[in-house]
Each structure stands twice: as C-alpha cells, then as structure tokens.
Coordinates of C-alpha atoms in Angstrom, one line a residue:
M191 CA -7.9 145.1 -24.5
A192 CA -7.7 141.6 -25.3
Q193 CA -6.1 140.5 -22.0
T194 CA -9.7 142.9 -20.5
L195 CA -12.2 140.9 -22.3
A196 CA -10.8 137.4 -22.2
A197 CA -11.3 138.3 -18.9
P198 CA -15.4 137.5 -18.6
G199 CA -15.1 134.3 -20.6
S200 CA -12.0 132.2 -18.2
A201 CA -14.3 134.1 -15.2
A202 CA -17.4 132.6 -16.6
R203 CA -15.3 128.6 -17.3
T204 CA -14.1 129.1 -13.4
A205 CA -17.9 129.8 -12.2
G206 CA -19.2 126.3 -14.6
R207 CA -16.8 124.1 -13.3
P208 CA -18.7 123.8 -9.6
V209 CA -22.0 123.4 -11.3
G210 CA -20.9 120.7 -13.3
R211 CA -18.8 119.3 -10.6
T212 CA -22.2 119.4 -8.1
V213 CA -24.5 118.0 -10.8
G214 CA -22.1 115.3 -11.4
M215 CA -21.5 114.7 -8.4
A216 CA -25.5 114.4 -7.5
L217 CA -25.8 112.2 -10.3
L218 CA -23.4 109.8 -8.8
Y219 CA -25.0 110.0 -5.2
V220 CA -28.2 108.8 -7.1
V221 CA -27.1 106.2 -9.0
L222 CA -25.5 105.2 -5.8
G223 CA -28.6 105.2 -3.9
I224 CA -30.2 103.2 -6.7
I225 CA -27.6 100.1 -6.4
A226 CA -28.3 100.4 -2.7
V227 CA -31.9 100.3 -2.6
L228 CA -31.4 97.2 -5.4
Q229 CA -28.8 95.6 -3.1
V230 CA -31.8 95.6 0.5
F231 CA -34.8 94.1 -1.9
P232 CA -33.2 90.8 -0.8
L233 CA -33.2 91.2 2.7
I234 CA -37.0 93.7 2.4
W235 CA -38.0 90.4 0.5
L236 CA -36.5 87.5 3.0
L237 CA -37.7 89.9 6.2
F238 CA -41.6 89.1 4.6
F239 CA -40.8 85.8 3.9
S240 CA -39.9 85.1 6.8
L241 CA -43.3 86.2 8.4
K242 CA -45.5 84.1 6.0
D243 CA -47.4 80.6 6.1
N244 CA -46.4 78.7 2.9
Q245 CA -49.9 79.5 2.1
E246 CA -49.1 83.1 2.2
V247 CA -45.6 82.0 0.4
F248 CA -47.7 81.2 -2.8
N249 CA -50.5 83.0 -2.7
L250 CA -49.2 86.7 -2.1
S251 CA -46.4 88.9 -4.3
P252 CA -43.5 88.4 -3.3
F253 CA -43.0 92.3 -1.9
A254 CA -46.1 92.0 0.0
L255 CA -47.0 92.4 3.7
P256 CA -47.8 89.1 5.5
T257 CA -51.8 89.5 6.3
D258 CA -50.6 88.4 9.9
P259 CA -47.1 88.2 10.6
K260 CA -45.9 85.2 11.9
W261 CA -43.0 85.9 14.2
E262 CA -43.6 82.3 15.8
N263 CA -41.9 80.6 12.8
Y264 CA -38.5 82.8 14.9
A265 CA -39.3 80.8 18.0
K266 CA -40.4 77.7 16.1
V267 CA -36.9 77.4 14.4
W268 CA -34.6 78.5 17.1
T269 CA -36.0 75.8 19.9
E270 CA -37.8 72.7 17.7
G271 CA -35.7 73.2 14.9
N272 CA -32.3 73.3 16.9
I273 CA -31.2 76.3 15.0
S274 CA -29.7 77.3 18.5
R275 CA -27.7 74.4 18.4
Y276 CA -26.9 75.3 14.8
F277 CA -26.1 79.1 15.2
F278 CA -23.1 78.0 18.4
N279 CA -21.2 75.7 16.5
S280 CA -21.9 78.6 13.1
V281 CA -19.8 80.7 16.1
W282 CA -17.7 78.4 17.1
Y283 CA -16.0 77.0 13.7
T284 CA -16.5 80.6 12.2
V285 CA -14.2 82.1 15.1
A286 CA -11.8 79.5 16.1
A287 CA -10.8 79.0 12.2
V288 CA -10.6 82.9 11.5
V289 CA -8.9 83.4 14.1
L290 CA -6.2 80.2 13.3
T291 CA -6.1 81.4 10.7
V292 CA -5.6 85.5 10.2
L293 CA -2.9 84.7 13.1
L294 CA -1.1 81.7 10.5
A295 CA -1.2 84.1 7.6
S296 CA 0.2 86.8 9.4
L297 CA 3.1 84.9 11.2
V298 CA 3.7 83.7 7.0
T299 CA 3.4 86.8 5.2
F300 CA 5.9 88.3 8.4
A301 CA 8.7 85.6 7.3
L302 CA 8.0 86.0 4.4
T303 CA 8.2 90.0 3.7
R304 CA 10.8 90.6 6.8
M305 CA 12.8 87.5 6.7
N306 CA 15.0 86.7 4.1
W307 CA 15.8 82.9 3.7
K308 CA 17.0 80.7 0.8
L309 CA 13.1 78.9 -0.3
K310 CA 11.0 81.9 0.6
K311 CA 10.5 82.7 -3.5
P312 CA 9.1 78.5 -3.2
V313 CA 7.1 78.8 -0.3
L314 CA 5.0 81.6 -1.4
G315 CA 4.5 79.7 -4.7
L316 CA 3.5 76.4 -3.0
F317 CA 1.0 79.1 -1.0
M318 CA -0.6 80.6 -4.1
V319 CA -1.0 77.1 -5.8
G320 CA -3.4 76.8 -3.5
I321 CA -5.7 79.3 -4.6
M322 CA -5.9 77.9 -7.9
I323 CA -6.5 73.4 -5.9
P324 CA -10.4 73.3 -6.5
I325 CA -12.3 72.9 -3.0
H326 CA -14.5 69.5 -4.4
S327 CA -11.9 68.0 -6.2
T328 CA -10.4 67.4 -2.4
L329 CA -13.4 66.3 -0.7
I330 CA -12.1 62.7 -1.0
P331 CA -8.7 63.0 0.0
L332 CA -9.7 64.7 2.6
F333 CA -12.2 62.2 3.8
Q334 CA -10.0 59.3 3.5
M335 CA -6.9 61.1 5.4
F336 CA -10.0 62.2 8.3
M337 CA -11.4 58.6 8.3
K338 CA -7.5 57.6 9.1
A339 CA -6.9 59.9 12.0
N340 CA -10.4 59.3 13.8
L341 CA -11.3 62.6 12.3
T342 CA -14.5 62.4 10.9
D343 CA -17.7 63.6 12.1
H344 CA -15.8 65.9 14.7
P345 CA -14.7 70.0 14.9
L346 CA -11.4 70.0 13.9
S347 CA -11.9 68.4 10.8
I348 CA -14.0 71.3 9.6
I349 CA -11.7 73.9 11.8
L350 CA -8.6 72.0 9.7
T351 CA -9.9 72.7 6.3
Y352 CA -10.8 76.1 6.2
T353 CA -7.9 76.9 7.7
A354 CA -6.6 75.3 5.0
F355 CA -8.5 76.6 2.2
N356 CA -8.4 80.6 3.8
L357 CA -4.8 80.6 4.2
P358 CA -3.9 81.1 0.1
L359 CA -5.9 83.9 -0.1
T360 CA -5.4 86.2 3.0
I361 CA -1.3 85.7 3.0
M362 CA -1.6 87.6 -0.5
I363 CA -4.1 90.3 0.8
L364 CA -1.4 90.5 3.4
L365 CA 1.5 90.5 1.3
G366 CA 0.4 94.1 -0.1
F367 CA 0.2 95.8 3.4
Y368 CA 3.3 94.4 5.3
Q369 CA 5.8 95.5 2.1
T370 CA 4.3 98.7 2.9
L371 CA 5.8 98.5 6.2
P372 CA 8.3 101.2 7.1
R373 CA 11.5 98.9 8.6
E374 CA 13.1 101.9 10.3
V375 CA 10.0 100.9 13.4
E376 CA 11.6 97.2 13.2
E377 CA 15.5 98.2 13.6
A378 CA 14.5 100.7 15.8
A379 CA 12.6 98.3 18.1
V380 CA 15.7 95.4 17.6
M381 CA 18.5 98.5 18.8
D382 CA 16.0 98.2 22.4
G383 CA 16.8 94.5 22.3
C384 CA 13.4 93.7 21.4
S385 CA 12.6 89.8 20.3
V386 CA 11.8 88.5 17.1
N387 CA 8.6 87.9 18.5
R388 CA 8.1 90.7 20.8
I389 CA 8.4 92.9 17.2
F390 CA 5.7 90.7 15.9
F391 CA 3.3 90.7 18.6
Q392 CA 4.0 94.1 20.0
I393 CA 4.8 95.9 16.8
I394 CA 3.4 94.8 13.7
L395 CA 0.3 92.9 14.2
P396 CA -1.5 96.3 16.0
M397 CA 0.5 98.6 13.0
T398 CA -1.6 95.9 10.3
A399 CA -4.9 95.9 12.6
S400 CA -7.1 97.7 9.3
V401 CA -5.7 94.9 7.0
I402 CA -6.7 92.1 9.3
A403 CA -9.5 93.5 10.0
T404 CA -10.5 92.9 5.6
T405 CA -9.8 89.2 6.0
V406 CA -11.8 88.6 9.3
I407 CA -14.6 90.0 7.4
I408 CA -13.8 88.0 4.4
N409 CA -12.6 84.3 6.6
M410 CA -16.2 85.2 8.3
I411 CA -18.7 85.1 5.5
Y412 CA -17.0 81.9 3.8
N413 CA -16.8 79.9 6.6
W414 CA -19.8 81.2 8.4
N415 CA -21.9 80.5 4.4
E416 CA -20.1 77.0 4.0
F417 CA -21.7 73.8 2.7
V418 CA -20.1 71.2 1.4
F419 CA -17.2 70.6 4.2
V420 CA -20.0 70.4 6.7
N421 CA -22.0 68.1 5.0
T422 CA -19.2 66.0 4.1
F423 CA -17.6 65.5 7.4
I424 CA -19.8 65.7 9.9
S425 CA -23.0 63.2 10.2
S426 CA -23.8 64.1 13.8
D427 CA -27.0 66.4 13.8
G428 CA -25.9 68.5 17.1
L429 CA -22.3 69.2 15.0
K430 CA -24.1 70.2 12.2
T431 CA -24.1 74.7 11.6
L432 CA -27.0 76.4 10.0
T433 CA -26.0 75.9 6.9
V434 CA -26.7 72.1 6.9
G435 CA -29.4 72.2 9.6
I436 CA -31.4 74.1 7.3
Q437 CA -32.4 71.3 5.6
N438 CA -34.4 70.0 8.7
F439 CA -37.1 72.4 8.0
I440 CA -37.5 69.8 4.4
G441 CA -39.2 67.3 4.3
Q442 CA -40.5 64.0 2.0
Y443 CA -43.7 65.7 1.2
T444 CA -44.3 69.2 2.7
T445 CA -41.7 71.8 3.2
D446 CA -41.7 74.6 5.8
W447 CA -40.6 77.7 3.9
G448 CA -41.7 80.5 6.7
A449 CA -39.3 78.4 8.9
I450 CA -36.3 78.3 6.1
G451 CA -37.1 82.3 5.9
A452 CA -36.3 82.3 9.7
T453 CA -33.2 80.6 10.0
L454 CA -32.6 82.4 6.7
M455 CA -32.9 85.1 8.5
I456 CA -31.2 84.9 11.6
S457 CA -28.0 83.5 9.3
I458 CA -27.4 86.9 7.6
L459 CA -28.1 89.0 10.9
P460 CA -24.1 87.7 12.2
I461 CA -22.6 88.3 8.9
L462 CA -24.0 92.0 8.7
I463 CA -23.2 93.2 11.9
V464 CA -19.9 92.2 11.9
F465 CA -19.1 94.4 8.3
F466 CA -21.3 97.7 9.9
V467 CA -18.6 97.2 12.4
L468 CA -15.4 96.5 10.7
S469 CA -16.8 98.5 7.4
N470 CA -14.6 101.6 8.1
R471 CA -11.5 99.1 8.9
I472 CA -12.4 97.1 6.0
V473 CA -11.8 100.2 3.4
E474 CA -8.4 100.9 5.4
G475 CA -7.9 97.2 4.7
M476 CA -8.5 97.3 0.8
T477 CA -6.5 101.2 0.2
A478 CA -3.7 100.6 2.6
G479 CA -1.6 98.4 0.4
S480 CA -2.7 99.9 -2.7
V481 CA 0.2 102.4 -3.1
K482 CA 3.8 103.0 -2.1
G483 CA 5.8 105.4 -1.6

C-alpha cells in the first residue's frame, strides 16, 4: 500500500523535472540573447557613426539614424585616404605572420611532445618565459637591432616581431591538444616506412586542424589590431597599416570623424568574416585538449 501511495508523488517529481529544465533553458537563452544584443550595440553605433558628418556626430544621439547617410565616407577613405594601401599592408603582414607563427609553433610543439631529447624541458620553459615579457619593454632593443640589420621601415621588422611575440601563446595552446593525440597512428606510419617530415605534414597537421583554427584567429586578431610596433618601426606612408593610417584623418585643427568611423568599420569586417567562417573550428579547438582519455 505504501508503494502504491508513493508512486503518484514520484511521478509528479519526474514530470516536474522537464518543466524546470525547460524554464531554466529558457532563462539561459534570454540572458544569452541580452548579452548578444549588448555585444552588437557597438557595431550598430559604429555603422551609424560612419555614415554621419561632423555636425551630425555631435548634434545627434549616438544611436540616431543619420538624416542623410554619407556612404561617400567609405569611397573617400578608400581612395583619397589611401586606406586601400593600408588595408593591403594589414592583410599582407597579418597573413605572413600568422602562417609563420602557426608553422613554427606546430614544429616546436611536435618536437616537444612527440620526441625525446635532453633539453626539451628547458626549451619549453624558455618559450613560456616569453609570455611574461612586456611588449613595450622591447621597443628600444628591437629598434636598435633592426637598425643594425637595416630592417627599419621594412615589412620584415613587423612580421618577425609579430611571430616572436605570438609563438609562446600559440605553443601553449597547441601543447594541450598534441598531448591527446594517439601515438598509435604515428607508430603505424613508422612501420609503413613514413619519415618524420611526412608524419608531421601528412598526419599530425591534418589531425590538428581544429586547434590550428583557434590559433589562427587569435594571432590574426592580435596582428590586425596591433599599433605600437608599426608606429615605431615603420615611417614610410606606403608601408603603414590600417591602425596607423587612420591618423591621416586627424588634423591639427579639424578631424573627419565620419571618415574615421568608415575606416574602423572596414578594419572590423575581415575579423568578423574570419571568425564566422572558423567559429565551429574554434570551439572544437578550445575544447579538444581539455579532456584526456
């Protein structure tokens, strides 16, 4: 009889669990939706900002629609402001540095995790120390070194600097993923007569595509938005990037705020496109090395 009376209460609790879970998930989605809207607000504001002239920027509210959208601001910065050249330089520096960084970091991580040699731990510690070095403390030594090597006002000074500063973080991200890779695949490849180079380029690199996508977007964001090194090492106008070239619209007496907004909008679009294209890979790469077994 006791078992018969207990059954309805148990059934009620069981029935209540899906309802509570549904309500919890609904609240979670509402909170995430609010956060997403708040994240999009700056982009909407920047779009409206880029379509206004100086008078509308100061007289209208930040989220007010421009009375007469100034699409010519984009044409102006692309042609008269030399933004097309700065955009190409940003793409060139970023792509070259990202490819070099990811390739070198993958080689280093492969040697640290899949090979046995005496100085493996000291070398890993040396790379990790690089994360703790402040960027601004290296400006003068790097500038002096590049001057002696005749690399000031040269793209190599930017590409090499980006690569050196991004290597430690990239290696740290790759380490956790490489340690989860099964060694049986490499052992089978060795039994088939595969060389070390072929193991790395034809087996390991394809297996690490998801975490490589994560490191690519992280490196790209840093390189694309970097300002200090370009402003220090590059003096020729034809070699500047978007982050430095935007200063062309800031004059001694007047500032073209609409042109600045258009330039910022142009500089944001490549990052957004790459992030949306690689978003699934980025999530996979961030979670792949977190669980072993």
